Amino acid sequence: MSLEIKVPEVGESITEVTIASWLKKDGDFVEQDEIIAELESDKATFELPAEVSGVLKIKAQEDDTVEVGAVICEIDEDAKSSESKSEGKAEDKKEEKKEDKSEPKEEKKESSSSGSGPKKTGEVHEMVVPTVGESITEVTISSWLKSDGDYVEMDEIIAEVESDKATFELPAEANGFLQIVAQEDDTIEIGATICKIEVAEGGAPSESSSSDKSSSKSDSSSESKEDGKETYATGHASPAAAKILKEKGIDASNVKGSGKDGRITKEDAENAEKQSAKSSEKESKPSDSGIETEKLPSPDASGNREQRKEKMSSLRKTVAKRLVSVKNETAMLTTFNEVDMGPIMEIRKKYKEQFKEKYEVGLGFMSFFTKACTLALKEFPAVNAQIDGNEMVYSDYVDMSIAVSSPKGLVVPVIRNAEKLSFNEVEGEVIRLAKKARDGKLSIDEMTGGTFTITNGGIFGSMLSTPIINAPQSAILGMHNIVERPMAVNGEVKIKPIMYVALSYDHRIIDGKESVSFLVRVKELLEDPTRLLLGI
Amino acid sequence: MSKYDVTVIGSGPGGYVAAIRCAQLGMKTAIIEKYDTLGGTCLNVGCIPSKALLDSSEHYHNAETTFKEHGINLSNLKVDIKQMINRKADVVKQNVEGIAYLMKKNKIDVHTGVGSFKDKNTVVVTKSDGKKEELSTDKVIIATGSKPVELPFAKFDKKRVISSTEALELKEVPKNLILIGGGVIGLELGSVYKRIGSEVTVIEFMDSLIPTMDSTMGKEMKKSMKKLGMDLKLKHKVTKVENKGKEVEVTFETDKGKEETIKGDYCLVAVGRKPYTEGLNLEAAGLKADDKGRISVDDNLKTEVDNIYAIGDVVRGAMLAHKAEEEGVFVAETMAGQKPHIHYKLIPNVVYTWPEVAGVGHTEEELKEKGTEYKTGSFPYKALGRARASGDMEGLVKVIADKKTDEILGIHIIGARAADMIAAGVTAMEYRASAEDVSRMSHAHPTYMEAVKEACLAATDNRPIHM
């Protein structure tokens, strides 16, 4: 049996179509739904699927113009054996298809009317720089995590702020739209206005309230663009801007674009100055769209001679200032000794597993050194003391500062009452503080009030160093790496794992006798850790 | 011996543009050209003359086929091929004189003769009378371009088996023109002769026309060429081409594997172009071309020798006049210590048939292969008021955008003025515009550009206004 295929209705005003091309030849076997021809109307081109499987008999030729409803071809189903579909089924299929096509349009109409966002209440909440510690009078805005005009929610972190002691995060104090007052890198005083929030009610602007993504997309996307949010094009430099930035040696990611959606204009590029620290990492950042997959020419191949200027973070500035002043204002001296690390290594080897199992922290060197120092400091309290004007302040406790290298620079968090802590408690504190340092989450409190400092240059491979005192403290112990050295033991040469230890101290308050004896005491305690237990 | 900061070998669109930019940047510049006229392939035997003939033949074609519809009746319509070729020659002459003027204006020394290296800082110019002159130079830009590829079994005899160069100089309208190659050059020249009365047969090895462009363009192109009356033999493989004196015989294998022979007045072989580096004596400068004849360069278009650069058809990338121009400027500015920009993916591709075809960015096939999620929107010329008014209703605009971000990733146009319209696509993509951005910009009505806006609307949210 042959099924006649007629030109389908393709739109109200269309009465005839032209056969642009037959994709199958007369006599070809075609599968159901396979596209067999391309038809053209005066408005669009469309494809004609086979309604059933069978052998094609072409009735109208290419370039013929045929009316809607006219027979265009026949498909002989008998050519295909038993599986042939009935006419009825084919008709059903056709109906289904039409319905399919019309559905999305209706959905679109419904969803286009949806969409409710936050409503401004008219109230503006002013946010000021909070008090972050007694001695801190000003902070620097290190980065805004939200852009001007963004919707922010209460307690959402909107900026990172740096003081000379620590970095902290600034949470939003209300729901609403952000108005940035102080810009990135601005230094402002405590209590000064940092931003304003135009208070809004009704929740965050949602991407799309309906499940039909495509239909609501245009609305939400245009909205988000006007908000100044980051889009795929944020930070994209125009051709002229790209050239200028390259010549200045500035990475586009360090320039804030003032163009639409943050695109970098020629003016932005002309005004851009070398400044940010992020550049080197981001230089090779691939563009996400895939459009810029072609590599742009790199700088001259005969060796890069570019220089970069980066602004000092206020933390680094402060550290720099303090290090110089400590060197200028104290009578700093360093004494050395050597420690045979064999016994500690032995103990660690022996109890490592058990310790870890019981306390869930590793048994490191820090606990031994901390404990040894606390014992020695008790015997030589001047090493744990400070000068305050014309007085000397002795502490009967040891708040042990430990120097940690963080991504933002050196920080020195404090282990409180280290003299009272057990080995596992010391190790636990070290881990906790080091993690916080790495994440930039240390508070001012956690970094102030230390009485003595341990620094470990050994983790980077240093064998000897003269550490600088962490003022206002009076002394600092420097640990170093462990190397095997020949040693004379009872008239014999033995290879031993040796660590050189250094004590830098302020000679104004600590005498040579005390400092040297302190270090010898530490050495004794470390070389024979049983003494730690017995306190002798 | 003359001493220069820069010597450019080759005065095509890459070479002369590089020379002008070098001179603008204050370098003492020389340019060497083998032929008597400047401008290279593009001006002398490529873009410009072919466009001159395309326009002439299109006028005739319109007069013959559409004037009546416009209410213009003509009688005794005839082609004067001699005049057509003469006019083309005039256009070329004016253009090359223009280049000569530009050289003078920018104080660039023009040396006529074949340029070759003596060493990396000395270029010898051998004049047509055999006299030699040596130029001492700090830097060299090689811009010697390309020439048509010859098939081993179809050597150009320039009488019956011809290249594009000869096809621009025919003294008669061929009755039968056989074209090997369904790419840009073949289709452009094929349509010239088809319009003025030749029977044109295109034999193409691949299964589509203009295969480097988006497949929709190839499909539409096929329809247009068929409508024009070209005989298109796709998936056919030419095996023999013979000059039989007064005609040429071409033998090929059909798509079904059958061998067939057809006869014609001329066989135009247009299967591509290859870099032209012969005679440069590259070895003397410490350089060599690869097996395809290309000179390898780094991202700054610098060759393996520090002071020598190469641009245009002799280096990797598309063989396009405007690509060579961009590279000419790029090299000149790089030499001057600037850091210029070329976005290779945003160099447009154009075919000057009627309707014209133009594309920029990614094709749908490329994105599929890369696995990028995309969406498309297209709009036919037929639904355009302007197209109806002019009677140019063939064609469509296709916009491809990123599925998530809506960023335009490619624009492909076939239709009237596609070649000029694609510039708007380049601008949009250089600024990383989204399809919605373009659809929210005002487009003058009635214009062909409205089709771009509508296609962008279709890509944004499938909501074109006029469909």
Short mmCIF file of N, CA and C in Angstrom, two decimals, chain A residues 141-278:
data_model
loop_
_atom_site.label_atom_id
_atom_site.label_comp_id
_atom_site.label_asym_id
_atom_site.label_seq_id
_atom_site.Cartn_x
_atom_site.Cartn_y
_atom_site.Cartn_z
N ILE A 141 41.04 48.51 52.40
CA ILE A 141 40.10 47.60 51.74
C ILE A 141 40.93 46.75 50.78
N SER A 142 41.09 45.48 51.08
CA SER A 142 41.93 44.69 50.16
C SER A 142 41.12 44.22 48.97
N SER A 143 39.88 43.85 49.16
CA SER A 143 39.08 43.57 47.96
C SER A 143 37.60 43.59 48.28
N TRP A 144 36.84 44.03 47.30
CA TRP A 144 35.37 43.95 47.39
C TRP A 144 34.97 42.63 46.79
N LEU A 145 34.20 41.85 47.49
CA LEU A 145 33.74 40.57 46.94
C LEU A 145 32.43 40.77 46.17
N LYS A 146 31.82 41.93 46.38
CA LYS A 146 30.58 42.25 45.67
C LYS A 146 30.81 43.55 44.91
N SER A 147 30.06 43.70 43.83
CA SER A 147 30.22 44.92 43.05
C SER A 147 29.17 45.94 43.44
N ASP A 148 29.47 47.18 43.08
CA ASP A 148 28.54 48.26 43.33
C ASP A 148 27.21 47.92 42.68
N GLY A 149 26.14 48.04 43.42
CA GLY A 149 24.83 47.77 42.84
C GLY A 149 24.35 46.33 43.05
N ASP A 150 25.24 45.48 43.50
CA ASP A 150 24.85 44.08 43.72
C ASP A 150 23.84 43.97 44.86
N TYR A 151 23.01 42.95 44.77
CA TYR A 151 22.13 42.66 45.88
C TYR A 151 22.91 41.82 46.89
N VAL A 152 22.91 42.23 48.15
CA VAL A 152 23.63 41.46 49.16
C VAL A 152 22.67 41.05 50.27
N GLU A 153 22.98 39.93 50.87
CA GLU A 153 22.14 39.49 51.97
C GLU A 153 22.85 39.70 53.28
N MET A 154 22.05 39.92 54.29
CA MET A 154 22.57 40.11 55.65
C MET A 154 23.59 39.01 55.96
N ASP A 155 24.70 39.39 56.54
CA ASP A 155 25.75 38.47 56.98
C ASP A 155 26.55 37.85 55.84
N GLU A 156 26.19 38.17 54.64
CA GLU A 156 26.99 37.69 53.51
C GLU A 156 28.31 38.48 53.54
N ILE A 157 29.42 37.79 53.25
CA ILE A 157 30.72 38.49 53.28
C ILE A 157 30.82 39.36 52.03
N ILE A 158 31.02 40.65 52.22
CA ILE A 158 31.02 41.53 51.04
C ILE A 158 32.40 42.11 50.74
N ALA A 159 33.30 42.08 51.72
CA ALA A 159 34.63 42.65 51.45
C ALA A 159 35.68 42.03 52.35
N GLU A 160 36.93 42.12 51.91
CA GLU A 160 38.04 41.73 52.77
C GLU A 160 38.78 43.00 53.15
N VAL A 161 39.04 43.11 54.43
CA VAL A 161 39.67 44.33 54.93
C VAL A 161 40.96 43.93 55.64
N GLU A 162 41.98 44.75 55.45
CA GLU A 162 43.27 44.45 56.07
C GLU A 162 43.62 45.52 57.08
N SER A 163 44.11 45.09 58.21
CA SER A 163 44.72 46.08 59.10
C SER A 163 46.21 45.74 59.11
N ASP A 164 46.97 46.49 59.90
CA ASP A 164 48.40 46.17 59.89
C ASP A 164 48.68 44.89 60.65
N LYS A 165 47.67 44.32 61.27
CA LYS A 165 47.91 43.09 62.01
C LYS A 165 47.24 41.87 61.41
N ALA A 166 46.11 42.07 60.78
CA ALA A 166 45.39 40.90 60.28
C ALA A 166 44.42 41.28 59.18
N THR A 167 43.95 40.24 58.53
CA THR A 167 42.94 40.43 57.51
C THR A 167 41.63 39.95 58.08
N PHE A 168 40.58 40.68 57.87
CA PHE A 168 39.30 40.13 58.31
C PHE A 168 38.22 40.40 57.28
N GLU A 169 37.13 39.68 57.44
CA GLU A 169 36.05 39.77 56.46
C GLU A 169 34.93 40.65 56.98
N LEU A 170 34.32 41.33 56.05
CA LEU A 170 33.27 42.26 56.43
C LEU A 170 31.91 41.71 56.00
N PRO A 171 31.04 41.39 56.96
CA PRO A 171 29.73 40.88 56.56
C PRO A 171 28.74 42.02 56.34
N ALA A 172 27.77 41.79 55.45
CA ALA A 172 26.74 42.79 55.20
C ALA A 172 25.87 42.92 56.43
N GLU A 173 25.47 44.14 56.71
CA GLU A 173 24.66 44.36 57.92
C GLU A 173 23.17 44.46 57.61
N ALA A 174 22.81 44.32 56.35
CA ALA A 174 21.38 44.36 55.99
C ALA A 174 21.19 43.70 54.63
N ASN A 175 19.94 43.37 54.30
CA ASN A 175 19.61 42.89 52.96
C ASN A 175 19.42 44.11 52.06
N GLY A 176 19.95 44.08 50.88
CA GLY A 176 19.69 45.19 49.98
C GLY A 176 20.76 45.37 48.92
N PHE A 177 20.74 46.54 48.32
CA PHE A 177 21.67 46.80 47.21
C PHE A 177 22.87 47.58 47.71
N LEU A 178 24.03 47.08 47.32
CA LEU A 178 25.28 47.64 47.82
C LEU A 178 25.67 48.92 47.09
N GLN A 179 26.05 49.93 47.88
CA GLN A 179 26.65 51.13 47.28
C GLN A 179 28.03 51.28 47.88
N ILE A 180 29.03 51.07 47.07
CA ILE A 180 30.40 51.09 47.59
C ILE A 180 30.85 52.53 47.79
N VAL A 181 31.39 52.84 48.96
CA VAL A 181 31.88 54.20 49.23
C VAL A 181 33.40 54.20 49.15
N ALA A 182 34.04 53.30 49.91
CA ALA A 182 35.50 53.25 49.90
C ALA A 182 35.94 52.22 48.85
N GLN A 183 36.84 52.60 48.01
CA GLN A 183 37.27 51.71 46.93
C GLN A 183 38.39 50.78 47.38
N GLU A 184 38.64 49.76 46.56
CA GLU A 184 39.74 48.85 46.85
C GLU A 184 41.04 49.63 46.98
N ASP A 185 41.89 49.21 47.93
CA ASP A 185 43.18 49.82 48.20
C ASP A 185 43.08 51.15 48.96
N ASP A 186 41.86 51.62 49.18
CA ASP A 186 41.72 52.84 49.99
C ASP A 186 42.05 52.49 51.44
N THR A 187 42.70 53.42 52.12
CA THR A 187 42.93 53.24 53.55
C THR A 187 41.98 54.18 54.28
N ILE A 188 41.17 53.61 55.16
CA ILE A 188 40.20 54.47 55.85
C ILE A 188 40.26 54.22 57.36
N GLU A 189 39.79 55.21 58.08
CA GLU A 189 39.88 55.13 59.54
C GLU A 189 38.75 54.31 60.13
N ILE A 190 39.01 53.80 61.31
CA ILE A 190 37.95 53.07 62.04
C ILE A 190 36.79 54.03 62.25
N GLY A 191 35.60 53.57 61.95
CA GLY A 191 34.42 54.40 62.14
C GLY A 191 34.00 55.14 60.88
N ALA A 192 34.86 55.13 59.87
CA ALA A 192 34.50 55.83 58.63
C ALA A 192 33.53 54.96 57.83
N THR A 193 32.75 55.60 56.95
CA THR A 193 31.77 54.86 56.16
C THR A 193 32.51 54.05 55.09
N ILE A 194 32.17 52.79 55.03
CA ILE A 194 32.83 51.93 54.04
C ILE A 194 31.89 51.66 52.87
N CYS A 195 30.59 51.53 53.17
CA CYS A 195 29.61 51.33 52.10
C CYS A 195 28.23 51.62 52.65
N LYS A 196 27.28 51.66 51.72
CA LYS A 196 25.90 51.84 52.14
C LYS A 196 25.08 50.70 51.55
N ILE A 197 24.05 50.32 52.25
CA ILE A 197 23.16 49.29 51.69
C ILE A 197 21.76 49.88 51.60
N GLU A 198 21.26 49.93 50.38
CA GLU A 198 19.89 50.38 50.17
C GLU A 198 19.00 49.22 50.57
N VAL A 199 18.38 49.31 51.70
CA VAL A 199 17.65 48.18 52.25
C VAL A 199 16.49 47.78 51.33
N ALA A 200 16.37 46.48 51.10
CA ALA A 200 15.31 45.98 50.22
C ALA A 200 14.63 44.79 50.85
N GLU A 201 13.39 44.62 50.52
CA GLU A 201 12.63 43.49 51.03
C GLU A 201 12.23 42.59 49.88
N GLY A 202 11.98 41.35 50.21
CA GLY A 202 11.40 40.47 49.18
C GLY A 202 12.37 39.45 48.65
N GLY A 203 13.51 39.33 49.28
CA GLY A 203 14.43 38.26 48.88
C GLY A 203 15.23 38.59 47.65
N ALA A 204 16.20 37.74 47.42
CA ALA A 204 17.15 37.96 46.33
C ALA A 204 16.46 37.85 44.99
N PRO A 205 16.94 38.59 44.00
CA PRO A 205 16.38 38.43 42.67
C PRO A 205 16.72 37.03 42.18
N SER A 206 15.70 36.24 41.87
CA SER A 206 15.99 34.87 41.47
C SER A 206 16.30 34.81 40.00
N GLU A 207 17.09 33.86 39.64
CA GLU A 207 17.46 33.64 38.24
C GLU A 207 16.21 33.44 37.42
N SER A 208 15.34 32.57 37.91
CA SER A 208 14.14 32.26 37.16
C SER A 208 13.21 31.54 38.08
N SER A 209 11.98 31.98 38.14
CA SER A 209 11.07 31.31 39.05
C SER A 209 10.38 30.15 38.35
N SER A 210 10.33 30.19 37.06
CA SER A 210 9.67 29.08 36.38
C SER A 210 10.69 28.03 35.99
N SER A 211 10.21 26.86 35.71
CA SER A 211 11.14 25.80 35.38
C SER A 211 11.61 25.93 33.94
N ASP A 212 10.88 26.69 33.16
CA ASP A 212 11.26 26.85 31.76
C ASP A 212 12.38 27.89 31.66
N LYS A 213 13.59 27.39 31.62
CA LYS A 213 14.74 28.28 31.68
C LYS A 213 14.80 29.22 30.49
N SER A 214 14.63 28.64 29.31
CA SER A 214 14.92 29.42 28.12
C SER A 214 14.01 30.64 28.02
N SER A 215 12.76 30.49 28.45
CA SER A 215 11.84 31.58 28.23
C SER A 215 12.10 32.76 29.15
N SER A 216 12.53 32.48 30.36
CA SER A 216 12.71 33.60 31.27
C SER A 216 14.12 34.16 31.19
N LYS A 217 14.94 33.52 30.40
CA LYS A 217 16.35 33.86 30.40
C LYS A 217 16.62 35.30 30.02
N SER A 218 15.95 35.74 28.98
CA SER A 218 16.29 37.07 28.49
C SER A 218 16.04 38.11 29.56
N ASP A 219 14.94 37.93 30.30
CA ASP A 219 14.64 38.91 31.33
C ASP A 219 15.71 38.94 32.40
N SER A 220 16.01 37.75 32.92
CA SER A 220 16.95 37.73 34.03
C SER A 220 18.34 38.12 33.59
N SER A 221 18.69 37.75 32.38
CA SER A 221 20.06 38.06 31.98
C SER A 221 20.24 39.55 31.78
N SER A 222 19.22 40.19 31.23
CA SER A 222 19.40 41.62 31.02
C SER A 222 19.45 42.33 32.36
N GLU A 223 18.66 41.79 33.30
CA GLU A 223 18.64 42.41 34.62
C GLU A 223 20.01 42.29 35.28
N SER A 224 20.55 41.08 35.20
CA SER A 224 21.81 40.87 35.89
C SER A 224 22.91 41.70 35.27
N LYS A 225 22.82 41.90 33.98
CA LYS A 225 23.87 42.70 33.35
C LYS A 225 23.81 44.14 33.85
N GLU A 226 22.57 44.63 33.98
CA GLU A 226 22.47 46.02 34.43
C GLU A 226 22.93 46.16 35.87
N ASP A 227 22.84 45.08 36.63
CA ASP A 227 23.32 45.12 38.00
C ASP A 227 24.82 45.30 38.06
N GLY A 228 25.52 45.09 36.97
CA GLY A 228 26.96 45.19 36.98
C GLY A 228 27.60 43.93 37.52
N LYS A 229 26.88 42.84 37.56
CA LYS A 229 27.47 41.57 38.02
C LYS A 229 28.49 41.09 37.02
N GLU A 230 29.32 40.18 37.46
CA GLU A 230 30.30 39.60 36.54
C GLU A 230 29.58 38.79 35.47
N THR A 231 29.94 39.01 34.24
CA THR A 231 29.41 38.16 33.18
C THR A 231 30.61 37.58 32.44
N TYR A 232 30.30 36.80 31.42
CA TYR A 232 31.38 36.20 30.65
C TYR A 232 32.30 37.25 30.05
N ALA A 233 31.79 38.44 29.82
CA ALA A 233 32.59 39.46 29.13
C ALA A 233 33.30 40.40 30.09
N THR A 234 33.08 40.25 31.40
CA THR A 234 33.72 41.13 32.37
C THR A 234 35.24 41.01 32.23
N GLY A 235 35.88 42.16 32.12
CA GLY A 235 37.34 42.14 32.02
C GLY A 235 37.85 41.88 30.62
N HIS A 236 36.94 41.83 29.64
CA HIS A 236 37.40 41.63 28.26
C HIS A 236 37.83 42.98 27.70
N ALA A 237 39.05 43.03 27.20
CA ALA A 237 39.57 44.29 26.69
C ALA A 237 39.23 44.46 25.22
N SER A 238 38.83 45.65 24.84
CA SER A 238 38.57 45.94 23.43
C SER A 238 39.90 45.83 22.68
N PRO A 239 39.87 45.71 21.34
CA PRO A 239 41.14 45.54 20.61
C PRO A 239 42.17 46.62 20.94
N ALA A 240 41.74 47.87 20.95
CA ALA A 240 42.70 48.94 21.24
C ALA A 240 43.16 48.87 22.68
N ALA A 241 42.23 48.57 23.58
CA ALA A 241 42.59 48.48 25.00
C ALA A 241 43.56 47.34 25.23
N ALA A 242 43.34 46.22 24.54
CA ALA A 242 44.21 45.05 24.70
C ALA A 242 45.64 45.41 24.32
N LYS A 243 45.78 46.17 23.25
CA LYS A 243 47.13 46.55 22.79
C LYS A 243 47.80 47.46 23.83
N ILE A 244 47.04 48.43 24.31
CA ILE A 244 47.62 49.37 25.29
C ILE A 244 48.04 48.63 26.55
N LEU A 245 47.19 47.73 27.03
CA LEU A 245 47.50 47.00 28.27
C LEU A 245 48.74 46.15 28.10
N LYS A 246 48.84 45.50 26.95
CA LYS A 246 50.00 44.65 26.69
C LYS A 246 51.27 45.48 26.71
N GLU A 247 51.19 46.64 26.09
CA GLU A 247 52.38 47.49 26.03
C GLU A 247 52.77 47.99 27.42
N LYS A 248 51.75 48.21 28.24
CA LYS A 248 52.05 48.65 29.61
C LYS A 248 52.46 47.47 30.48
N GLY A 249 52.25 46.25 29.97
CA GLY A 249 52.57 45.07 30.75
C GLY A 249 51.57 44.81 31.86
N ILE A 250 50.35 45.24 31.62
CA ILE A 250 49.31 45.02 32.64
C ILE A 250 48.39 43.92 32.17
N ASP A 251 48.09 43.01 33.06
CA ASP A 251 47.16 41.95 32.72
C ASP A 251 45.74 42.49 32.80
N ALA A 252 44.94 42.11 31.81
CA ALA A 252 43.57 42.64 31.76
C ALA A 252 42.79 42.30 33.03
N SER A 253 43.16 41.19 33.69
CA SER A 253 42.41 40.81 34.87
C SER A 253 42.63 41.78 36.03
N ASN A 254 43.63 42.65 35.89
CA ASN A 254 43.87 43.60 36.97
C ASN A 254 43.25 44.96 36.69
N VAL A 255 42.48 45.04 35.62
CA VAL A 255 41.90 46.32 35.27
C VAL A 255 40.39 46.22 35.44
N LYS A 256 39.82 47.23 36.06
CA LYS A 256 38.38 47.22 36.22
C LYS A 256 37.78 47.89 34.99
N GLY A 257 36.97 47.17 34.26
CA GLY A 257 36.40 47.71 33.03
C GLY A 257 35.19 48.58 33.32
N SER A 258 35.13 49.71 32.63
CA SER A 258 33.96 50.58 32.84
C SER A 258 32.94 50.42 31.73
N GLY A 259 33.26 49.58 30.75
CA GLY A 259 32.33 49.37 29.64
C GLY A 259 31.16 48.49 30.06
N LYS A 260 30.31 48.17 29.09
CA LYS A 260 29.14 47.34 29.40
C LYS A 260 29.59 46.01 29.98
N ASP A 261 28.97 45.62 31.07
CA ASP A 261 29.28 44.36 31.76
C ASP A 261 30.75 44.26 32.16
N GLY A 262 31.37 45.39 32.37
CA GLY A 262 32.76 45.36 32.82
C GLY A 262 33.78 45.19 31.73
N ARG A 263 33.39 45.40 30.49
CA ARG A 263 34.37 45.35 29.39
C ARG A 263 35.37 46.48 29.57
N ILE A 264 36.61 46.22 29.19
CA ILE A 264 37.65 47.23 29.37
C ILE A 264 37.72 48.11 28.13
N THR A 265 37.49 49.40 28.32
CA THR A 265 37.50 50.32 27.19
C THR A 265 38.91 50.86 26.97
N LYS A 266 39.09 51.57 25.87
CA LYS A 266 40.39 52.17 25.59
C LYS A 266 40.76 53.13 26.72
N GLU A 267 39.77 53.88 27.20
CA GLU A 267 40.04 54.83 28.28
C GLU A 267 40.50 54.11 29.54
N ASP A 268 39.82 53.00 29.86
CA ASP A 268 40.23 52.22 31.05
C ASP A 268 41.68 51.81 30.92
N ALA A 269 42.05 51.37 29.70
CA ALA A 269 43.42 50.89 29.48
C ALA A 269 44.40 52.03 29.61
N GLU A 270 44.02 53.19 29.09
CA GLU A 270 44.94 54.34 29.17
C GLU A 270 45.14 54.77 30.62
N ASN A 271 44.09 54.65 31.42
CA ASN A 271 44.20 55.07 32.82
C ASN A 271 44.79 54.00 33.73
N ALA A 272 44.89 52.78 33.20
CA ALA A 272 45.34 51.69 34.07
C ALA A 272 46.79 51.88 34.46
N GLU A 273 47.07 51.60 35.71
CA GLU A 273 48.45 51.64 36.16
C GLU A 273 48.84 50.28 36.69
N LYS A 274 50.09 49.98 36.53
CA LYS A 274 50.59 48.71 37.08
C LYS A 274 50.42 48.77 38.57
N GLN A 275 49.79 47.78 39.13
CA GLN A 275 49.62 47.85 40.57
C GLN A 275 49.41 46.50 41.21
N SER A 276 48.57 45.69 40.61
CA SER A 276 48.09 44.58 41.42
C SER A 276 49.06 43.43 41.50
N ALA A 277 48.89 42.67 42.55
CA ALA A 277 49.80 41.57 42.80
C ALA A 277 49.38 40.30 42.11
N LYS A 278 48.14 40.31 41.60
CA LYS A 278 47.60 39.05 41.11
C LYS A 278 48.17 38.66 39.75
#
